[in-house]
XYZ file of C-alpha atoms in Angstrom:
96
model
C 15.151 -5.363 -25.976
C 12.337 -6.070 -23.642
C 10.824 -3.155 -21.664
C 10.343 -3.795 -18.077
C 6.642 -4.758 -17.007
C 4.497 -2.869 -14.534
C 5.685 -3.216 -11.086
C 9.300 -3.055 -12.098
C 11.796 -0.366 -13.585
C 15.364 -0.095 -14.692
C 17.489 2.961 -14.175
C 20.547 1.893 -15.766
C 21.515 1.472 -19.118
C 22.721 -1.848 -20.508
C 21.158 -3.917 -17.703
C 20.272 -7.185 -17.869
C 17.209 -7.455 -15.882
C 14.300 -5.066 -14.324
C 14.363 -4.305 -10.882
C 11.410 -4.460 -8.358
C 9.623 -1.348 -7.070
C 10.761 -0.405 -3.385
C 8.390 -1.130 -0.475
C 5.318 1.322 -0.782
C 6.050 2.339 -4.581
C 4.324 1.102 -7.543
C 4.818 1.247 -11.195
C 1.818 1.368 -13.344
C 3.177 1.643 -16.922
C 5.490 -0.628 -18.701
C 9.136 0.374 -20.084
C 9.838 2.853 -16.944
C 12.943 4.282 -15.303
C 11.618 4.412 -11.599
C 8.553 3.907 -9.346
C 6.016 6.035 -7.757
C 5.279 6.331 -4.078
C 1.666 5.410 -3.251
C -0.535 7.890 -1.446
C -0.815 7.818 2.498
C -3.003 5.025 3.913
C -2.861 2.974 0.732
C -0.480 0.182 0.178
C 0.946 -1.331 -3.145
C -0.957 -4.241 -4.562
C 1.125 -7.736 -4.683
C 2.075 -7.046 -8.271
C 3.234 -3.418 -7.362
C 1.421 -1.946 -10.392
C -1.393 0.034 -8.198
C -2.287 1.428 -4.956
C -4.795 -0.275 -2.947
C -6.827 1.478 -0.156
C -6.476 0.175 3.187
C -9.693 -1.494 3.868
C -12.361 -1.070 6.777
C -11.028 -2.557 10.419
C -7.277 -1.346 9.494
C -5.575 1.716 9.496
C -2.100 2.927 8.109
C 0.382 5.168 9.630
C 3.325 3.564 8.531
C 4.147 5.833 5.383
C 2.222 3.460 2.786
C 3.862 0.631 3.672
C 1.351 -1.622 5.609
C -2.253 -1.557 6.712
C -2.431 -2.374 10.356
C -5.688 -4.498 12.132
C -7.182 -2.395 14.592
C -6.590 -3.651 18.099
C -9.030 -5.222 20.308
C -11.510 -2.536 22.055
C -11.146 -0.189 18.733
C -12.468 -0.463 15.310
C -12.500 1.596 11.810
C -15.651 1.687 9.519
C -13.850 3.485 6.668
C -11.283 2.991 4.364
C -8.008 4.876 3.916
C -7.709 5.831 7.679
C -4.755 6.592 9.556
C -5.831 5.499 13.087
C -8.578 3.400 14.756
C -11.526 4.662 17.074
C -11.731 3.493 20.518
C -14.975 1.618 21.023
C -17.347 3.942 23.382
C -18.968 3.053 26.833
C -21.179 0.163 26.586
C -19.624 -1.051 23.223
C -17.021 -3.582 22.118
C -15.454 -4.799 19.283
C -15.460 -8.390 18.033
C -11.882 -9.595 17.354
C -12.707 -11.878 14.570
């Protein structure tokens, strides 16, 4: 008998393999029967074992599934944000 690793779970007895957590969910412990949802404006890391903040220059209003780059003409100077701010008159954002 093996325990499911972090980022995976098994909710059925007698299973032959572990399941990967669904989009927007993680499992930070081993041997678990389910996954937990990442808080808003965070996303699962690639291993699905922890949640990461959406970085500066991005936002998330997609229910903790992905961080989106701010559009040209807008900016976000903080992590964990739901929107980007439009650049005020006399300013611009560098798309690079």
